[in-house]
Amino acid sequence: MQFGIFTVGDVTTDPTTGRTPTEAERVKAMVTIALKAEEVGLDVFATGEHHNPPFVASSPTTMLGYIAAKTDRLILSTSTTLITTNDPVKIAEDFAMLQHLADGRVDLMMGRGNTGPVYPWFGQDIRQGIPLALENYNLLHRLWREDVVDWEGKFRTPLQGFTSTPRPLDGVPPFVWHGSIRSPEIAEQAAFYGDGFFHNNIFWPATHTKKLISLYRRRFEHYGHGRAEQAVVGLGGQVFMRKNSQDAVREFRPYFDHHPLMGGGPSLEEYMDQTPLTVGSPQQVIDRTLAFRDSFGHYQRQLFNVDGVGTPLKTVLEQIDVLGEEVVPVLREEFAAGRPAHVPDAPTHASLLSARDTGNASATATG
């Protein structure tokens, strides 16, 4: 089981002080958050990709390459990489390069993106989002596995005798998670390739999330990658903690009330009841996260968002300290208890390399 932090890189005003960080401050804060995640023993740092204000996370591989040089153990990932508006050739080359720089500590999450104007900025049509995601990933999958590719599709110029460089480290492509919060086609795509499926369920009730994860598990088994419970699943979560739950709620409420995606609708208490947002004590976060297993089955990766909604960096680092010292050690122990032996761990470069060399790809769900 892997635990980590994901960020969307938003530049948001702190409603309690009225201060908005500069873009430079926010970019460097994201690096600080990643370094803190490694310091406290978390496994993963993932950054989103956005090309519109108020976000600064427009170049994930640049940021992750910088973090790779400052870390030794942390897995570097995305949340998400836009498979629809990025050229698959550029994704193949950028992440293979990052693999080499980070000695294999790299995976990535593919997503369509839900910001309409971004599509025409990159010469695409949002109405073609699903076909773009399917076609572009098919090409990317081949580019990482075939030394010479001949290819022709609908959305980009053909390739003849093309080799993307550098080749994946040790001949093993980065593991891919397909991220979606609403599209069964993406769950189907993840299952078809035997890749991971990540549901960033921070805005959704458990009933909705369960439907997509269950679909992915059934189809994973259908395509012969293993039993349904062996499918590789990741989940998001959003937390804010203080020693006393009342203090956490009191401190977080203004951030919730003034946030454009959360405030102005259900109350904080109603929102927590309807979604995985957990504002309270460390024990409440532990209990809520363990309940995900009851709803969705054994899974492999849990990422937490702690730096959105204008939360100042000092507070964010305090949250990561609590995760590393009080929450994640308990979660590791509890999730390991009763975990069936046939349920795989989250794939890593080392496990994928071992599976390839032993011919046991199904053990790590590589497809």
Coordinates of C-alpha atoms in Angstrom, one line a residue:
M1 CA 0.0 0.0 0.0
Q2 CA 1.4 3.4 -1.0
F3 CA 0.5 6.7 0.7
G4 CA 1.3 10.1 -0.5
I5 CA 0.4 13.7 -1.3
F6 CA -1.2 15.1 -4.4
T7 CA -1.4 18.8 -5.3
V8 CA -3.3 20.6 -8.1
G9 CA -1.1 23.7 -7.8
D10 CA -3.8 26.3 -7.3
V11 CA -2.9 29.9 -6.4
T12 CA -5.7 30.7 -3.9
T13 CA -6.2 33.6 -1.6
D14 CA -6.1 32.7 2.1
P15 CA -9.5 33.9 3.3
T16 CA -8.3 34.4 6.9
T17 CA -5.6 36.9 5.9
G18 CA -6.6 38.1 2.4
R19 CA -3.1 37.2 1.2
T20 CA -2.5 35.5 -2.2
P21 CA 0.9 33.8 -2.8
T22 CA 2.8 34.8 -5.9
E23 CA 3.3 32.2 -8.6
A24 CA 6.9 31.8 -7.6
E25 CA 5.9 31.2 -4.0
R26 CA 3.4 28.6 -5.0
V27 CA 5.8 26.7 -7.3
K28 CA 8.4 26.6 -4.6
A29 CA 5.9 25.6 -2.0
M30 CA 5.0 22.6 -4.1
V31 CA 8.6 21.5 -4.0
T32 CA 8.8 22.1 -0.3
I33 CA 5.7 19.9 0.1
A34 CA 7.3 17.1 -1.9
L35 CA 10.5 17.2 0.2
K36 CA 8.4 17.1 3.4
A37 CA 6.5 14.1 2.1
E38 CA 9.8 12.2 1.7
E39 CA 11.1 13.5 5.1
V40 CA 8.1 12.0 7.0
G41 CA 8.2 8.7 5.2
L42 CA 5.4 9.0 2.7
D43 CA 5.7 7.1 -0.6
V44 CA 4.4 9.3 -3.4
F45 CA 4.2 12.9 -4.5
A46 CA 1.9 13.7 -7.4
T47 CA 1.3 17.0 -9.2
G48 CA -1.5 18.0 -11.4
E49 CA -1.3 19.6 -14.9
H50 CA -3.2 22.8 -15.6
H51 CA -2.7 25.5 -18.2
N52 CA -5.1 28.1 -16.9
P53 CA -5.2 30.4 -13.9
P54 CA -5.4 30.1 -10.9
F55 CA -3.0 27.1 -11.4
V56 CA 0.8 27.0 -11.9
A57 CA 1.3 23.3 -12.5
S58 CA 1.7 23.5 -16.2
S59 CA 4.9 21.5 -16.6
P60 CA 4.9 18.4 -14.4
T61 CA 8.1 16.8 -15.7
T62 CA 10.1 20.0 -15.1
M63 CA 8.9 20.1 -11.5
L64 CA 9.3 16.3 -10.9
G65 CA 12.8 16.3 -12.5
Y66 CA 13.8 19.1 -10.0
I67 CA 12.3 17.1 -7.1
A68 CA 14.0 13.9 -8.3
A69 CA 17.4 15.6 -7.9
K70 CA 16.5 16.5 -4.3
T71 CA 15.0 13.2 -3.1
D72 CA 16.2 9.6 -2.8
R73 CA 13.1 7.4 -2.3
L74 CA 9.9 9.3 -3.2
I75 CA 7.9 8.0 -6.1
L76 CA 7.2 10.9 -8.5
S77 CA 3.8 10.9 -10.2
T78 CA 1.2 13.1 -11.8
S79 CA -2.4 13.8 -11.0
T80 CA -3.0 14.1 -13.9
T81 CA -1.1 14.2 -17.2
L82 CA -3.5 15.4 -20.0
I83 CA -3.6 12.6 -22.5
T84 CA -6.0 14.6 -24.7
T85 CA -4.1 17.8 -25.2
N86 CA -0.5 16.6 -25.0
D87 CA 1.2 14.9 -27.9
P88 CA 1.7 11.2 -27.0
V89 CA 5.2 11.4 -28.5
K90 CA 6.1 14.2 -26.2
I91 CA 4.7 12.3 -23.2
A92 CA 6.6 9.2 -24.1
E93 CA 9.9 11.0 -24.3
D94 CA 9.4 13.4 -21.4
F95 CA 8.5 10.6 -18.9
A96 CA 11.2 8.2 -20.2
M97 CA 13.7 11.0 -19.6
L98 CA 12.3 11.5 -16.1
Q99 CA 12.6 7.8 -15.5
H100 CA 16.3 7.8 -16.2
L101 CA 16.9 10.9 -14.1
A102 CA 14.9 9.5 -11.1
D103 CA 16.3 5.9 -11.4
G104 CA 12.9 4.6 -12.1
R105 CA 11.0 6.4 -9.3
V106 CA 8.3 7.5 -11.8
D107 CA 4.7 6.7 -12.7
L108 CA 1.9 8.8 -14.1
M109 CA -1.8 9.2 -14.1
M110 CA -3.5 9.8 -17.5
G111 CA -6.6 12.0 -17.5
R112 CA -8.8 13.9 -20.0
G113 CA -8.9 17.2 -18.1
N114 CA -12.2 19.0 -17.5
T115 CA -11.4 22.6 -18.4
G116 CA -13.1 23.3 -21.7
P117 CA -10.9 26.2 -23.0
V118 CA -7.7 24.2 -22.7
Y119 CA -8.6 22.0 -25.6
P120 CA -8.5 24.7 -28.3
W121 CA -5.4 26.2 -26.8
F122 CA -3.7 23.0 -27.8
G123 CA -5.6 22.6 -31.1
Q124 CA -8.2 20.1 -29.9
D125 CA -11.9 19.9 -29.5
I126 CA -13.3 19.0 -26.1
R127 CA -16.2 17.2 -27.8
Q128 CA -13.6 14.7 -28.9
G129 CA -12.3 14.1 -25.4
I130 CA -13.0 10.4 -25.1
P131 CA -11.8 9.5 -28.6
L132 CA -8.7 11.6 -28.0
A133 CA -8.0 9.8 -24.8
L134 CA -8.4 6.4 -26.3
E135 CA -6.4 7.0 -29.5
N136 CA -3.6 9.0 -27.8
Y137 CA -3.0 6.4 -25.2
N138 CA -3.0 3.6 -27.7
L139 CA -0.1 5.3 -29.4
L140 CA 1.7 6.1 -26.2
H141 CA 1.4 2.5 -25.1
R142 CA 3.0 1.3 -28.3
L143 CA 5.8 4.0 -28.2
W144 CA 7.0 2.7 -24.9
R145 CA 6.9 -1.0 -26.0
E146 CA 8.0 -1.0 -29.6
D147 CA 11.4 0.2 -30.7
V148 CA 10.1 1.2 -34.2
V149 CA 6.5 2.4 -34.6
D150 CA 4.4 2.8 -37.8
W151 CA 1.1 4.4 -36.8
E152 CA -1.8 6.3 -38.3
G153 CA -4.8 7.8 -36.5
K154 CA -7.4 10.5 -36.6
F155 CA -5.9 13.2 -34.4
R156 CA -2.3 13.6 -35.4
T157 CA 0.1 13.1 -38.3
P158 CA 1.1 9.5 -39.1
L159 CA 4.4 8.1 -37.9
Q160 CA 6.7 6.0 -40.1
G161 CA 9.6 4.1 -38.6
F162 CA 9.6 6.3 -35.5
T163 CA 11.6 5.6 -32.4
S164 CA 10.9 7.7 -29.3
T165 CA 14.0 8.5 -27.2
P166 CA 15.2 7.8 -24.7
R167 CA 13.8 4.3 -24.5
P168 CA 12.2 3.5 -21.1
L169 CA 14.6 2.7 -18.3
D170 CA 15.6 -1.0 -18.4
G171 CA 13.0 -1.5 -21.1
V172 CA 10.2 -1.1 -18.6
P173 CA 7.7 1.7 -19.2
P174 CA 6.4 3.8 -16.3
F175 CA 3.4 2.3 -14.7
V176 CA 0.2 4.1 -15.8
W177 CA -2.9 5.0 -13.7
H178 CA -5.9 6.1 -15.7
G179 CA -7.7 8.8 -13.6
S180 CA -11.4 9.5 -14.0
I181 CA -14.2 10.7 -11.8
R182 CA -17.1 10.2 -14.1
S183 CA -16.2 8.3 -17.4
P184 CA -16.8 4.6 -17.7
E185 CA -14.9 4.6 -21.0
I186 CA -11.7 5.5 -19.0
A187 CA -12.3 2.7 -16.5
E188 CA -12.8 0.4 -19.5
Q189 CA -9.5 1.6 -21.0
A190 CA -7.6 1.0 -17.8
A191 CA -9.0 -2.5 -17.6
F192 CA -8.2 -3.3 -21.2
Y193 CA -4.5 -2.5 -20.8
G194 CA -4.2 -4.0 -17.3
D195 CA -3.2 -0.6 -16.0
G196 CA -4.2 1.0 -12.7
F197 CA -7.4 3.0 -12.2
F198 CA -7.4 6.0 -9.9
H199 CA -10.6 7.6 -8.8
N200 CA -9.9 11.0 -7.3
N201 CA -13.1 10.9 -5.3
I202 CA -12.8 14.1 -3.3
F203 CA -16.0 15.6 -4.7
W204 CA -18.1 12.5 -5.1
P205 CA -20.2 10.2 -2.9
A206 CA -19.1 6.7 -2.3
T207 CA -22.0 5.2 -4.3
H208 CA -20.7 7.0 -7.5
T209 CA -17.1 6.0 -6.9
K210 CA -18.0 2.4 -6.2
K211 CA -19.8 2.1 -9.5
L212 CA -16.7 3.1 -11.6
I213 CA -14.3 1.0 -9.5
S214 CA -16.5 -2.0 -9.7
L215 CA -16.8 -1.6 -13.5
Y216 CA -13.0 -1.4 -13.7
R217 CA -12.5 -4.5 -11.6
R218 CA -15.0 -6.6 -13.5
R219 CA -13.5 -5.6 -16.9
F220 CA -9.9 -6.1 -15.6
E221 CA -10.9 -9.7 -14.9
H222 CA -12.7 -10.0 -18.2
Y223 CA -9.6 -9.1 -20.1
G224 CA -7.6 -11.8 -18.4
H225 CA -5.2 -9.7 -16.2
G226 CA -6.2 -11.4 -13.0
R227 CA -9.1 -11.7 -10.6
A228 CA -11.2 -8.6 -10.0
E229 CA -9.8 -8.2 -6.5
Q230 CA -6.3 -8.1 -8.1
A231 CA -7.0 -5.0 -10.1
V232 CA -4.8 -2.0 -9.2
V233 CA -6.9 0.8 -7.6
G234 CA -6.0 4.2 -6.3
L235 CA -8.0 6.8 -4.4
G236 CA -7.8 10.4 -3.5
G237 CA -8.8 12.1 -0.3
Q238 CA -8.8 15.6 1.2
V239 CA -8.0 16.1 4.9
F240 CA -7.5 18.8 7.5
M241 CA -6.5 17.8 11.0
R242 CA -5.9 19.1 14.4
K243 CA -5.6 17.3 17.7
N244 CA -9.2 18.2 18.6
S245 CA -11.8 17.8 15.9
Q246 CA -13.5 21.0 17.0
D247 CA -10.4 23.0 16.4
A248 CA -10.0 21.5 13.0
V249 CA -13.5 22.3 12.0
R250 CA -13.3 25.9 13.3
E251 CA -10.0 26.5 11.5
F252 CA -11.0 24.9 8.2
R253 CA -14.5 26.4 7.9
P254 CA -13.5 29.8 6.4
Y255 CA -11.4 28.0 3.8
F256 CA -14.3 25.8 2.9
D257 CA -16.9 28.6 2.9
H258 CA -14.9 30.8 0.5
H259 CA -13.8 28.1 -1.9
P260 CA -15.4 28.4 -5.3
L261 CA -16.0 24.6 -5.7
M262 CA -17.2 23.9 -2.2
G263 CA -18.6 27.0 -0.6
G264 CA -22.0 28.4 -1.2
G265 CA -23.8 25.0 -1.3
P266 CA -24.0 22.3 1.4
S267 CA -22.5 23.1 4.8
L268 CA -19.1 21.8 5.7
E269 CA -20.8 19.1 7.8
E270 CA -23.1 18.1 5.0
Y271 CA -20.2 18.1 2.5
M272 CA -18.1 15.8 4.8
D273 CA -21.1 13.5 5.1
Q274 CA -21.5 13.3 1.3
T275 CA -17.9 13.1 0.2
P276 CA -14.5 11.8 1.5
L277 CA -13.5 15.3 2.8
T278 CA -12.4 14.7 6.4
V279 CA -11.9 17.6 8.8
G280 CA -11.2 16.5 12.3
S281 CA -8.7 14.6 14.5
P282 CA -6.1 12.2 13.2
Q283 CA -8.1 9.3 14.5
Q284 CA -11.1 10.4 12.4
V285 CA -8.9 10.5 9.3
I286 CA -7.7 7.0 10.1
D287 CA -11.2 5.7 10.6
R288 CA -12.6 7.4 7.4
T289 CA -9.7 6.2 5.2
L290 CA -10.0 2.6 6.5
A291 CA -13.7 2.7 5.6
F292 CA -12.6 3.2 1.9
R293 CA -11.5 -0.4 1.9
D294 CA -15.0 -1.5 3.1
S295 CA -16.6 0.4 0.2
F296 CA -14.1 -0.3 -2.6
G297 CA -12.2 -3.4 -1.6
H298 CA -8.4 -3.7 -1.0
Y299 CA -6.6 -1.1 -3.0
Q300 CA -3.0 0.0 -3.6
R301 CA -2.6 3.8 -3.4
Q302 CA -4.0 6.5 -1.2
L303 CA -3.2 10.1 -2.0
F304 CA -4.2 13.0 0.2
N305 CA -4.7 16.7 -0.7
V306 CA -3.7 19.0 2.1
D307 CA -2.5 22.2 0.3
G308 CA -5.6 23.5 -1.6
V309 CA -8.2 26.1 -0.8
G310 CA -5.6 28.7 0.2
T311 CA -4.1 26.9 3.2
P312 CA -0.8 28.5 4.1
L313 CA 2.4 26.5 3.6
K314 CA 3.1 26.4 7.4
T315 CA -0.2 24.7 8.0
V316 CA 0.3 22.4 5.1
L317 CA 3.6 21.2 6.5
E318 CA 2.0 20.6 9.8
Q319 CA -0.7 18.5 8.1
I320 CA 2.0 16.4 6.4
D321 CA 3.8 15.9 9.8
V322 CA 0.6 14.5 11.3
L323 CA 0.1 12.2 8.3
G324 CA 3.7 10.9 8.6
E325 CA 3.8 10.6 12.4
E326 CA 0.3 9.6 13.4
V327 CA -1.9 8.6 10.5
V328 CA 0.0 6.7 7.9
P329 CA 1.8 4.3 10.3
V330 CA -1.5 3.2 11.6
L331 CA -3.0 2.9 8.1
R332 CA -0.1 0.8 6.9
E333 CA -0.6 -1.6 9.7
E334 CA -4.4 -1.8 9.5
F335 CA -4.4 -2.1 5.7
A336 CA -1.8 -4.9 5.8
A337 CA -3.9 -6.8 8.3
G338 CA -6.2 -9.3 6.5
R339 CA -4.9 -8.3 3.1
P340 CA -5.1 -11.5 1.0
A341 CA -1.8 -12.8 -0.3
H342 CA -3.1 -12.7 -3.9
V343 CA -3.9 -9.0 -3.8
P344 CA -0.8 -7.2 -5.4
D345 CA 1.1 -4.3 -4.0
A346 CA 1.3 -1.1 -5.9
P347 CA 3.6 -1.5 -8.9
T348 CA 7.1 0.0 -8.8
H349 CA 9.8 0.0 -11.3
A350 CA 11.6 -2.7 -9.4
S351 CA 8.5 -4.9 -9.3
L352 CA 7.7 -4.4 -12.9
L353 CA 11.3 -5.2 -13.9
S354 CA 11.1 -8.4 -11.8
A355 CA 7.8 -9.4 -13.3
R356 CA 9.1 -9.0 -16.8
D357 CA 12.2 -11.0 -16.0
T358 CA 10.2 -13.8 -14.5
G359 CA 7.4 -13.7 -17.0
N360 CA 4.9 -13.1 -14.3
A361 CA 3.3 -9.9 -15.5
S362 CA -0.1 -10.7 -14.0
A363 CA 1.4 -10.4 -10.5
T364 CA 1.9 -6.7 -11.0
A365 CA -1.1 -6.0 -13.3
T366 CA 1.1 -4.8 -16.2
G367 CA -1.2 -6.2 -18.9

